[in-house]
Amino acid sequence: MYLSVMKTDKLLLRQIISEDKENIYKGLSHPDVIKFYGVNFHSLEATEEQMIWYRELEENETGIWWAICSTDAQTFYGAGGFNNLNKQHKKAEIGFWLLPEFWGKGIMQEAFPLICNYGFETLGLNRIEGFVDSENSSCKKAIEKLNFKLEGTMRECEIKDGKFLSVDIYSKLKND
Ligand SMILES: CC(C)(COP(=O)(O)OP(=O)(O)OC[C@H]1O[C@@H](n2cnc3c(N)ncnc32)[C@H](O)[C@@H]1OP(=O)(O)O)[C@@H](O)C(=O)NCCC(=O)NCCS
């Protein structure tokens, strides 16, 4: 699967490389990032699992994730992309996270259209879906501003840290 570098005036989206491991660990061990997020890691070594996950998505053609960076590629802001790509049904799940120091700067607003456009135009998707913890108000605000439609809530569908959590289902269709 070909992974292109995508750019806007503010952002560069590029392939995730092994040198990103420190930043991936920094993000996916940060309490504010992992609060509503499905994975977290307790050591740099353990983060290798995530690096393998990113690699295998492309090898197995089941998804593709990008590093979200400054246009000069010097600063790592976070990561975003697709997994659970289902070619038969032309759909995939979208995911996204940023290091907290880069929150509230509209980076998700700027990066999502690039990622979604790649999904619809290059991956041939018809449907992009996002599963958001019902308590994750920042993400819900941001994804609704991006015209994803709230389809419903899977109530108490998971247990995290011993507590039930509910998940909101958002989607965007190619012809929306
Ligand atoms: C969800 C997330 C990607 C939003 O990215 P972002 O680029 O900050 O998004 P926006 O700039 O559009 O801000 C969205 C909302 O986040 C909230 N927000 C912004 N800055 C914030 C901050 N420093 N602290 C807490 N919330 C903040 C605001 O409510 C904002 O909405 P508003 O500007 O309409 O009031 C980011 O908060 C994040 O990485 N969260 C952890 C990972 C995660 O939960 N990902 C789940 C899937 S989205």
Coordinates of N, CA, C and O and ligand atoms in Angstrom, one line a residue:
M1 N 0.9 -1.2 0.0 CA 0.0 0.0 0.0 C 0.9 1.2 0.0 O 1.8 1.4 0.8
Y2 N 0.7 2.2 -0.9 CA 1.5 3.4 -1.0 C 1.1 4.4 0.0 O -0.1 4.7 0.1
L3 N 2.1 4.9 0.7 CA 1.7 6.0 1.7 C 2.3 7.3 1.3 O 3.5 7.4 1.2
S4 N 1.5 8.2 1.0 CA 2.0 9.5 0.4 C 2.3 10.4 1.6 O 1.7 10.3 2.7
V5 N 3.1 11.4 1.3 CA 3.3 12.5 2.2 C 2.3 13.5 1.9 O 2.0 13.8 0.7
M6 N 1.5 14.0 2.9 CA 0.5 15.0 2.6 C 0.8 16.2 3.3 O 1.3 16.2 4.4
K7 N 0.5 17.4 2.7 CA 0.8 18.7 3.3 C -0.3 19.6 3.3 O -1.2 19.6 2.5
T8 N -0.3 20.5 4.3 CA -1.1 21.7 4.3 C -0.2 22.9 4.6 O 1.0 22.7 4.8
D9 N -0.7 24.1 4.8 CA 0.1 25.2 5.1 C 0.8 25.0 6.5 O 1.9 25.5 6.7
K10 N 0.1 24.3 7.4 CA 0.6 24.2 8.8 C 1.1 22.8 9.1 O 1.8 22.6 10.0
L11 N 0.8 21.8 8.2 CA 1.1 20.4 8.6 C 1.8 19.6 7.5 O 1.6 19.9 6.4
L12 N 2.5 18.6 8.0 CA 3.1 17.6 7.1 C 2.7 16.2 7.7 O 3.0 16.0 8.9
L13 N 2.1 15.4 6.9 CA 1.7 14.0 7.3 C 2.7 13.1 6.6 O 2.7 13.1 5.4
R14 N 3.4 12.3 7.3 CA 4.4 11.4 6.7 C 4.3 10.0 7.3 O 3.7 9.8 8.4
Q15 N 5.0 9.0 6.8 CA 5.1 7.7 7.3 C 5.6 7.7 8.7 O 6.5 8.4 9.0
I16 N 5.1 6.8 9.5 CA 5.7 6.6 10.9 C 6.9 5.8 10.7 O 6.9 4.7 10.1
I17 N 8.0 6.2 11.3 CA 9.3 5.5 11.2 C 9.8 5.1 12.6 O 9.3 5.7 13.6
S18 N 10.8 4.3 12.7 CA 11.2 3.7 14.0 C 11.7 4.9 14.9 O 11.5 4.8 16.1
E19 N 12.2 5.9 14.3 CA 12.7 7.1 15.1 C 11.6 7.8 15.8 O 11.8 8.6 16.7
D20 N 10.3 7.5 15.4 CA 9.2 8.1 16.1 C 8.8 7.4 17.4 O 8.0 7.9 18.2
K21 N 9.5 6.3 17.7 CA 9.1 5.5 18.9 C 9.1 6.3 20.2 O 8.1 6.2 20.9
E22 N 10.0 7.1 20.4 CA 10.1 7.9 21.7 C 8.8 8.8 21.8 O 8.2 8.9 22.8
N23 N 8.5 9.5 20.7 CA 7.3 10.4 20.7 C 6.0 9.6 20.8 O 5.1 10.0 21.5
I24 N 6.0 8.4 20.2 CA 4.8 7.5 20.3 C 4.6 7.1 21.7 O 3.5 7.2 22.3
Y25 N 5.7 6.7 22.4 CA 5.7 6.4 23.8 C 5.2 7.6 24.6 O 4.4 7.5 25.5
K26 N 5.8 8.8 24.3 CA 5.5 10.0 25.1 C 4.0 10.2 25.0 O 3.3 10.5 26.0
G27 N 3.4 10.0 23.8 CA 1.9 10.3 23.7 C 1.1 9.2 24.3 O 0.2 9.5 25.1
L28 N 1.4 7.9 24.0 CA 0.6 6.8 24.5 C 0.9 6.3 25.9 O 0.6 5.2 26.3
S29 N 1.6 7.2 26.6 CA 1.8 7.0 28.1 C 1.4 8.2 28.8 O 1.4 8.2 30.1
H30 N 1.0 9.3 28.1 CA 0.6 10.5 28.7 C -0.8 10.4 29.3 O -1.8 10.1 28.5
P31 N -1.1 10.6 30.6 CA -2.4 10.4 31.2 C -3.5 11.1 30.5 O -4.6 10.6 30.3
D32 N -3.3 12.3 30.0 CA -4.4 13.1 29.3 C -4.7 12.5 27.9 O -5.8 12.6 27.5
V33 N -3.6 11.9 27.3 CA -3.9 11.4 25.9 C -4.6 10.0 26.1 O -5.5 9.7 25.3
I34 N -4.2 9.2 27.0 CA -4.7 7.8 27.1 C -6.0 7.8 27.9 O -6.7 6.7 27.9
K35 N -6.4 8.9 28.4 CA -7.7 8.9 29.3 C -8.8 8.3 28.6 O -9.6 7.5 29.1
F36 N -9.0 8.6 27.3 CA -10.2 8.1 26.6 C -9.7 7.2 25.4 O -10.4 7.0 24.4
Y37 N -8.5 6.8 25.5 CA -7.9 6.1 24.3 C -7.7 4.6 24.6 O -7.6 4.2 25.8
G38 N -7.8 3.8 23.6 CA -7.8 2.3 23.7 C -6.6 1.6 24.1 O -6.6 0.6 24.7
V39 N -5.4 2.3 23.9 CA -4.1 1.6 24.2 C -3.3 2.6 25.0 O -3.5 3.8 25.0
N40 N -2.4 2.0 25.8 CA -1.4 2.8 26.5 C -0.2 1.9 26.8 O -0.3 0.7 26.9
F41 N 1.0 2.5 27.0 CA 2.2 1.7 27.2 C 3.0 2.3 28.4 O 3.0 3.5 28.6
H42 N 3.7 1.4 29.1 CA 4.3 1.7 30.3 C 5.8 1.8 30.2 O 6.5 2.1 31.1
S43 N 6.3 1.5 29.0 CA 7.8 1.6 28.8 C 8.1 1.8 27.3 O 7.2 1.5 26.4
L44 N 9.2 2.3 27.0 CA 9.6 2.5 25.6 C 9.7 1.1 24.9 O 9.3 0.9 23.8
E45 N 10.2 0.1 25.6 CA 10.3 -1.2 25.1 C 8.9 -1.7 24.7 O 8.7 -2.2 23.6
A46 N 8.0 -1.6 25.6 CA 6.6 -2.1 25.4 C 6.0 -1.4 24.2 O 5.1 -1.9 23.5
T47 N 6.4 -0.1 23.9 CA 5.9 0.6 22.7 C 6.2 0.0 21.4 O 5.6 0.3 20.4
E48 N 7.2 -0.9 21.4 CA 7.5 -1.6 20.1 C 6.3 -2.3 19.6 O 6.1 -2.4 18.3
E49 N 5.4 -2.8 20.4 CA 4.2 -3.4 20.0 C 3.4 -2.5 19.1 O 2.8 -2.9 18.1
Q50 N 3.3 -1.2 19.5 CA 2.6 -0.2 18.7 C 3.3 0.0 17.3 O 2.6 0.2 16.3
M51 N 4.6 0.1 17.4 CA 5.4 0.3 16.1 C 5.1 -0.9 15.2 O 4.9 -0.7 14.0
I52 N 5.1 -2.1 15.7 CA 4.8 -3.3 14.9 C 3.3 -3.2 14.3 O 3.1 -3.5 13.1
W53 N 2.4 -2.7 15.2 CA 1.0 -2.5 14.8 C 0.9 -1.6 13.5 O 0.3 -1.9 12.6
Y54 N 1.6 -0.5 13.6 CA 1.6 0.5 12.5 C 2.2 -0.2 11.2 O 1.6 -0.1 10.1
R55 N 3.3 -0.9 11.4 CA 3.9 -1.6 10.2 C 3.0 -2.6 9.6 O 2.8 -2.7 8.4
E56 N 2.4 -3.5 10.5 CA 1.6 -4.6 10.0 C 0.3 -4.1 9.3 O -0.2 -4.7 8.4
L57 N -0.2 -2.9 9.7 CA -1.4 -2.4 9.0 C -1.1 -2.2 7.5 O -1.9 -2.7 6.7
E58 N 0.1 -1.7 7.2 CA 0.4 -1.5 5.8 C 0.7 -2.8 5.1 O 0.3 -3.1 4.0
E59 N 1.5 -3.7 5.8 CA 1.9 -5.0 5.2 C 0.6 -5.8 4.9 O 0.5 -6.4 3.9
N60 N -0.3 -5.8 5.8 CA -1.6 -6.6 5.7 C -2.7 -5.8 4.9 O -3.8 -6.4 4.7
E61 N -2.3 -4.6 4.5 CA -3.3 -3.7 3.9 C -4.6 -3.7 4.7 O -5.7 -3.7 4.1
T62 N -4.5 -3.5 6.0 CA -5.7 -3.4 6.9 C -5.7 -2.0 7.5 O -6.6 -1.7 8.3
G63 N -4.9 -1.1 7.0 CA -4.9 0.3 7.4 C -3.6 1.0 7.1 O -2.7 0.5 6.5
I64 N -3.6 2.3 7.6 CA -2.5 3.1 7.3 C -2.5 4.3 8.3 O -3.6 4.9 8.5
W65 N -1.4 4.5 9.0 CA -1.3 5.7 10.0 C -0.2 6.6 9.6 O 0.8 6.1 9.0
W66 N -0.4 7.9 9.9 CA 0.6 8.9 9.6 C 1.1 9.5 10.9 O 0.4 9.6 11.8
A67 N 2.4 10.1 10.8 CA 2.8 11.0 11.8 C 2.4 12.4 11.4 O 2.5 12.7 10.3
I68 N 1.9 13.1 12.4 CA 1.4 14.5 12.1 C 2.5 15.4 12.6 O 2.9 15.4 13.8
C69 N 3.1 16.2 11.7 CA 4.3 17.0 12.0 C 4.2 18.4 11.5 O 3.3 18.8 10.8
S70 N 5.2 19.2 11.9 CA 5.3 20.6 11.4 C 5.7 20.5 10.0 O 6.3 19.5 9.5
T71 N 5.5 21.6 9.2 CA 5.8 21.5 7.8 C 7.3 21.2 7.5 O 7.6 20.6 6.5
D72 N 8.2 21.6 8.4 CA 9.6 21.4 8.2 C 10.0 20.0 8.8 O 11.2 19.6 8.9
A73 N 9.0 19.2 9.2 CA 9.1 17.8 9.7 C 10.0 17.8 10.9 O 10.4 16.7 11.4
Q74 N 10.2 18.9 11.5 CA 11.1 18.9 12.7 C 10.4 18.6 14.0 O 10.9 18.0 15.0
T75 N 9.1 18.9 14.1 CA 8.3 18.8 15.3 C 7.2 17.7 15.1 O 6.4 17.8 14.1
F76 N 7.2 16.7 16.0 CA 6.1 15.7 16.0 C 5.0 16.1 16.8 O 5.1 16.5 18.0
Y77 N 3.8 16.2 16.2 CA 2.6 16.7 16.9 C 1.8 15.5 17.5 O 1.1 15.6 18.5
G78 N 1.7 14.4 16.6 CA 0.8 13.3 17.0 C 0.7 12.3 15.9 O 1.6 12.3 15.0
A79 N -0.4 11.5 15.9 CA -0.5 10.5 14.8 C -2.0 10.3 14.5 O -2.9 10.6 15.4
G80 N -2.3 9.9 13.3 CA -3.7 9.7 12.9 C -3.7 8.8 11.7 O -2.7 8.7 10.9
G81 N -4.8 8.1 11.5 CA -5.0 7.2 10.3 C -6.1 6.2 10.4 O -7.0 6.4 11.2
F82 N -6.0 5.2 9.6 CA -7.1 4.2 9.5 C -6.6 2.8 10.0 O -5.5 2.4 9.8
N83 N -7.6 2.1 10.6 CA -7.3 0.7 10.9 C -8.7 0.0 10.7 O -9.7 0.6 10.3
N84 N -8.7 -1.4 10.8 CA -9.9 -2.2 10.6 C -10.4 -1.8 9.2 O -11.6 -1.7 9.0
L85 N -9.5 -1.7 8.2 CA -9.9 -1.4 6.8 C -10.6 -2.7 6.3 O -10.1 -3.8 6.4
N86 N -11.8 -2.5 5.8 CA -12.6 -3.6 5.2 C -12.9 -3.3 3.8 O -13.8 -2.5 3.5
K87 N -12.1 -3.9 2.9 CA -12.2 -3.6 1.5 C -13.5 -4.1 0.9 O -14.1 -3.4 0.1
Q88 N -14.1 -5.2 1.4 CA -15.3 -5.7 0.9 C -16.4 -4.7 1.1 O -17.2 -4.5 0.2
H89 N -16.4 -4.1 2.2 CA -17.5 -3.1 2.5 C -17.0 -1.7 2.4 O -17.8 -0.8 2.8
K90 N -15.9 -1.5 1.9 CA -15.3 -0.1 1.6 C -15.5 0.8 2.8 O -15.9 1.9 2.7
K91 N -15.0 0.3 4.0 CA -15.1 1.1 5.2 C -13.8 0.9 6.0 O -13.1 -0.1 5.9
A92 N -13.6 1.9 6.8 CA -12.4 1.8 7.8 C -12.7 2.7 9.0 O -13.5 3.6 8.9
E93 N -12.0 2.4 10.1 CA -12.1 3.1 11.3 C -11.0 4.2 11.3 O -9.8 3.9 10.9
I94 N -11.3 5.4 11.7 CA -10.3 6.5 11.8 C -9.9 6.7 13.3 O -10.7 6.5 14.2
G95 N -8.6 7.0 13.5 CA -8.1 7.2 14.9 C -7.2 8.4 14.8 O -6.6 8.7 13.8
F96 N -7.0 9.1 16.0 CA -6.2 10.3 16.0 C -5.8 10.6 17.4 O -6.6 10.5 18.3
W97 N -4.6 11.1 17.6 CA -4.2 11.6 18.9 C -3.0 12.6 18.7 O -2.3 12.5 17.8
L98 N -3.0 13.6 19.6 CA -2.0 14.6 19.6 C -1.3 14.7 21.0 O -2.0 14.5 22.0
L99 N 0.0 15.1 21.0 CA 0.6 15.4 22.3 C -0.1 16.6 22.9 O -0.4 17.6 22.1
P100 N -0.4 16.6 24.2 CA -1.2 17.7 24.8 C -0.7 19.1 24.5 O -1.6 20.1 24.4
E101 N 0.6 19.3 24.4 CA 1.1 20.7 24.1 C 0.6 21.2 22.8 O 0.7 22.4 22.5
F102 N 0.0 20.4 22.0 CA -0.4 20.8 20.6 C -2.0 20.8 20.5 O -2.5 20.9 19.4
W103 N -2.7 20.6 21.7 CA -4.1 20.6 21.7 C -4.6 22.0 21.5 O -4.0 23.0 21.9
G104 N -5.9 22.2 21.0 CA -6.5 23.4 20.9 C -6.0 24.4 19.9 O -6.2 25.6 19.9
K105 N -5.2 23.9 19.0 CA -4.6 24.7 17.9 C -5.2 24.4 16.5 O -4.7 24.8 15.5
G106 N -6.3 23.6 16.6 CA -7.0 23.3 15.3 C -6.3 22.3 14.5 O -6.6 22.2 13.3
I107 N -5.3 21.5 15.0 CA -4.6 20.6 14.2 C -5.5 19.4 13.7 O -5.4 19.0 12.6
M108 N -6.4 18.9 14.6 CA -7.3 17.9 14.1 C -8.2 18.4 13.0 O -8.4 17.7 12.0
Q109 N -8.6 19.7 13.1 CA -9.4 20.3 12.0 C -8.7 20.3 10.7 O -9.3 20.1 9.6
E110 N -7.4 20.5 10.8 CA -6.6 20.6 9.6 C -6.1 19.3 9.0 O -6.1 19.1 7.8
A111 N -5.9 18.3 9.9 CA -5.4 17.0 9.5 C -6.5 16.1 9.0 O -6.3 15.3 8.0
F112 N -7.6 16.1 9.7 CA -8.7 15.1 9.3 C -9.1 15.2 7.9 O -9.2 14.1 7.2
P113 N -9.3 16.3 7.3 CA -9.7 16.4 5.8 C -8.7 15.7 4.9 O -9.1 15.0 4.0
L114 N -7.4 15.8 5.2 CA -6.4 15.2 4.4 C -6.5 13.6 4.5 O -6.5 12.9 3.5
I115 N -6.7 13.2 5.8 CA -6.8 11.7 6.0 C -8.0 11.2 5.4 O -8.0 10.2 4.7
C116 N -9.2 11.9 5.6 CA -10.4 11.4 5.0 C -10.4 11.4 3.5 O -10.8 10.4 2.9
N117 N -9.8 12.5 2.9 CA -9.7 12.5 1.5 C -8.9 11.4 0.9 O -9.2 10.7 -0.1
Y118 N -7.8 11.0 1.6 CA -7.0 9.9 1.2 C -7.8 8.6 1.3 O -7.8 7.7 0.4
G119 N -8.6 8.5 2.3 CA -9.5 7.3 2.5 C -10.5 7.2 1.4 O -10.6 6.1 0.8
F120 N -11.1 8.3 1.0 CA -12.2 8.2 0.0 C -11.6 8.1 -1.4 O -12.0 7.3 -2.2
E121 N -10.5 8.9 -1.7 CA -9.9 8.9 -3.0 C -8.9 7.9 -3.3 O -8.9 7.3 -4.4
T122 N -8.0 7.6 -2.4 CA -6.9 6.6 -2.7 C -7.3 5.2 -2.2 O -7.0 4.2 -2.9
L123 N -7.9 5.1 -1.0 CA -8.3 3.7 -0.5 C -9.7 3.3 -1.1 O -10.1 2.1 -0.8
G124 N -10.4 4.2 -1.7 CA -11.7 3.8 -2.3 C -12.8 3.5 -1.3 O -13.7 2.7 -1.5
L125 N -12.6 4.2 -0.1 CA -13.6 4.0 0.9 C -15.0 4.7 0.6 O -15.0 5.8 -0.1
N126 N -16.0 4.1 1.1 CA -17.3 4.8 1.0 C -17.7 5.3 2.4 O -18.4 6.4 2.5
R127 N -17.2 4.6 3.5 CA -17.6 5.0 4.8 C -16.4 5.1 5.7 O -15.6 4.1 5.7
I128 N -16.3 6.1 6.5 CA -15.2 6.3 7.5 C -15.9 6.4 8.9 O -16.9 7.2 9.0
E129 N -15.5 5.5 9.8 CA -16.2 5.5 11.1 C -15.3 5.8 12.3 O -14.1 5.4 12.2
G130 N -15.8 6.5 13.3 CA -15.0 6.8 14.5 C -15.7 6.4 15.7 O -16.9 6.6 15.8
F131 N -15.0 5.7 16.6 CA -15.6 5.2 17.8 C -15.0 6.1 19.0 O -13.8 6.0 19.2
V132 N -15.9 6.9 19.6 CA -15.4 7.9 20.6 C -16.0 7.6 21.9 O -17.3 7.5 22.0
D133 N -15.2 7.5 23.0 CA -15.7 7.4 24.3 C -16.7 8.5 24.6 O -16.4 9.7 24.3
S134 N -17.9 8.2 25.1 CA -18.9 9.2 25.2 C -18.5 10.3 26.1 O -19.1 11.4 26.1
E135 N -17.5 10.1 27.0 CA -17.0 11.2 27.9 C -16.0 12.1 27.2 O -15.6 13.1 27.8
N136 N -15.5 11.7 26.0 CA -14.4 12.5 25.4 C -15.0 13.7 24.6 O -15.0 13.8 23.4
S137 N -15.3 14.7 25.4 CA -15.9 15.9 24.8 C -15.1 16.7 23.8 O -15.6 17.1 22.8
S138 N -13.8 16.7 24.1 CA -12.9 17.4 23.1 C -13.0 16.7 21.7 O -13.1 17.4 20.7
C139 N -12.9 15.4 21.7 CA -13.0 14.7 20.4 C -14.3 14.8 19.8 O -14.4 15.1 18.6
K140 N -15.4 14.7 20.6 CA -16.8 14.8 20.1 C -17.0 16.2 19.5 O -17.5 16.3 18.3
K141 N -16.5 17.2 20.1 CA -16.6 18.6 19.6 C -15.9 18.7 18.2 O -16.4 19.2 17.2
A142 N -14.6 18.2 18.3 CA -13.8 18.3 17.1 C -14.4 17.5 15.9 O -14.4 18.0 14.8
I143 N -14.8 16.3 16.2 CA -15.3 15.4 15.1 C -16.6 15.9 14.5 O -16.9 15.7 13.3
E144 N -17.4 16.5 15.4 CA -18.7 17.1 14.9 C -18.5 18.3 14.1 O -19.1 18.5 13.1
K145 N -17.4 19.1 14.4 CA -17.0 20.3 13.6 C -16.6 19.8 12.2 O -16.6 20.6 11.3
L146 N -16.1 18.6 12.1 CA -15.7 18.0 10.9 C -16.8 17.3 10.1 O -16.6 16.5 9.3
N147 N -18.0 17.5 10.6 CA -19.2 17.0 9.9 C -19.3 15.5 9.9 O -19.9 14.9 9.0
F148 N -18.7 14.8 10.9 CA -19.0 13.4 11.1 C -20.4 13.4 11.8 O -20.7 14.2 12.7
K149 N -21.2 12.4 11.4 CA -22.6 12.3 12.0 C -22.6 11.3 13.2 O -22.0 10.2 13.1
L150 N -23.2 11.7 14.3 CA -23.4 10.8 15.4 C -24.5 9.9 15.1 O -25.6 10.3 14.9
E151 N -24.2 8.6 15.0 CA -25.2 7.6 14.6 C -25.8 7.0 15.8 O -27.0 6.5 15.7
G152 N -25.1 7.0 17.0 CA -25.7 6.4 18.2 C -24.7 6.1 19.2 O -23.5 6.4 19.0
T153 N -25.1 5.5 20.3 CA -24.2 5.1 21.4 C -24.3 3.7 21.7 O -25.4 3.1 21.9
M154 N -23.1 3.0 21.8 CA -23.1 1.6 22.4 C -22.9 1.8 23.9 O -21.8 2.1 24.4
R155 N -24.0 1.6 24.6 CA -24.0 1.9 26.0 C -23.3 0.8 26.8 O -23.5 -0.4 26.6
E156 N -22.4 1.2 27.7 CA -21.6 0.3 28.6 C -21.1 -0.9 27.8 O -21.3 -2.0 28.2
C157 N -20.5 -0.6 26.7 CA -20.1 -1.7 25.8 C -18.6 -2.2 26.1 O -18.2 -3.2 25.5
E158 N -17.9 -1.5 27.0 CA -16.6 -1.9 27.3 C -16.3 -1.6 28.8 O -17.0 -0.8 29.4
I159 N -15.3 -2.3 29.3 CA -14.9 -2.1 30.7 C -13.4 -1.6 30.7 O -12.6 -2.2 30.0
K160 N -13.2 -0.4 31.3 CA -11.8 0.1 31.4 C -11.5 0.6 32.8 O -12.4 1.2 33.4
D161 N -10.4 0.1 33.3 CA -10.1 0.4 34.7 C -11.2 0.1 35.6 O -11.6 0.8 36.5
G162 N -11.9 -1.1 35.4 CA -12.9 -1.6 36.3 C -14.3 -0.9 36.1 O -15.2 -1.2 36.8
K163 N -14.3 0.1 35.2 CA -15.6 0.8 35.0 C -16.2 0.6 33.6 O -15.4 0.5 32.6
F164 N -17.5 0.5 33.5 CA -18.1 0.5 32.2 C -17.9 1.8 31.5 O -18.0 2.9 32.1
L165 N -17.8 1.7 30.2 CA -17.8 2.9 29.4 C -18.6 2.8 28.1 O -18.8 1.6 27.7
S166 N -19.2 3.9 27.7 CA -20.1 3.9 26.5 C -19.3 4.5 25.3 O -18.4 5.3 25.6
V167 N -19.6 4.1 24.1 CA -18.9 4.5 23.0 C -19.9 5.1 21.9 O -20.9 4.5 21.6
D168 N -19.6 6.3 21.5 CA -20.4 6.9 20.5 C -19.9 6.6 19.1 O -18.7 6.6 18.9
I169 N -20.8 6.3 18.2 CA -20.4 5.9 16.8 C -20.6 7.1 15.9 O -21.7 7.6 15.8
Y170 N -19.5 7.6 15.2 CA -19.6 8.7 14.3 C -19.2 8.1 12.9 O -18.5 7.2 12.8
S171 N -19.8 8.7 11.9 CA -19.4 8.3 10.5 C -19.5 9.4 9.5 O -20.1 10.5 9.8
K172 N -18.7 9.2 8.5 CA -18.7 10.2 7.4 C -18.7 9.3 6.1 O -17.9 8.4 6.0
L173 N -19.7 9.6 5.2 CA -19.8 8.9 3.9 C -19.2 9.7 2.8 O -19.2 10.9 2.9
K174 N -18.7 9.0 1.8 CA -18.1 9.7 0.6 C -19.0 10.8 0.1 O -18.6 11.9 -0.2
N175 N -20.3 10.4 0.0 CA -21.3 11.4 -0.6 C -22.0 12.3 0.4 O -23.0 12.9 0.1
D176 N -21.4 12.3 1.6 CA -22.1 13.2 2.6 C -21.9 14.7 2.2 O -20.8 15.0 1.6
Ligands
LIG1 C1 -9.1 14.9 20.5 C2 -8.0 15.7 20.1 C3 -7.3 15.0 19.0 C4 -8.5 17.1 19.6 O1 -7.5 17.7 18.8 P1 -7.3 19.3 18.7 O2 -6.5 19.6 17.5 O3 -7.0 19.9 20.0 O4 -8.8 19.7 18.3 P2 -9.4 21.2 18.3 O5 -8.3 22.2 18.3 O6 -10.4 21.2 17.2 O7 -10.1 21.3 19.7 C5 -11.2 20.5 19.9 C6 -11.8 20.8 21.3 O8 -10.8 20.3 22.3 C7 -10.9 21.2 23.4 N1 -9.6 21.6 23.8 C8 -8.9 22.4 23.1 N2 -7.7 22.6 23.7 C9 -7.7 21.9 24.8 C10 -6.9 21.7 25.9 N3 -5.7 22.3 25.9 N4 -7.3 20.9 26.9 C11 -8.4 20.3 26.9 N5 -9.3 20.5 25.8 C12 -9.0 21.3 24.9 C13 -11.8 22.3 23.1 O9 -13.0 22.1 23.7 C14 -11.9 22.3 21.6 O10 -13.2 22.6 21.2 P3 -13.6 24.2 20.9 O11 -12.3 24.8 20.4 O12 -14.7 24.1 19.9 O13 -14.0 24.6 22.3 C15 -7.0 15.9 21.3 O14 -7.7 16.5 22.3 C16 -6.3 14.6 21.7 O15 -5.3 14.2 21.2 N6 -7.0 13.9 22.7 C17 -6.4 12.6 23.2 C18 -6.5 11.5 22.2 C19 -8.0 11.2 21.9 O16 -8.8 11.2 22.8 N7 -8.2 10.8 20.7 C20 -9.6 10.2 20.4 C21 -10.0 10.3 19.1 S1 -10.3 11.9 18.5

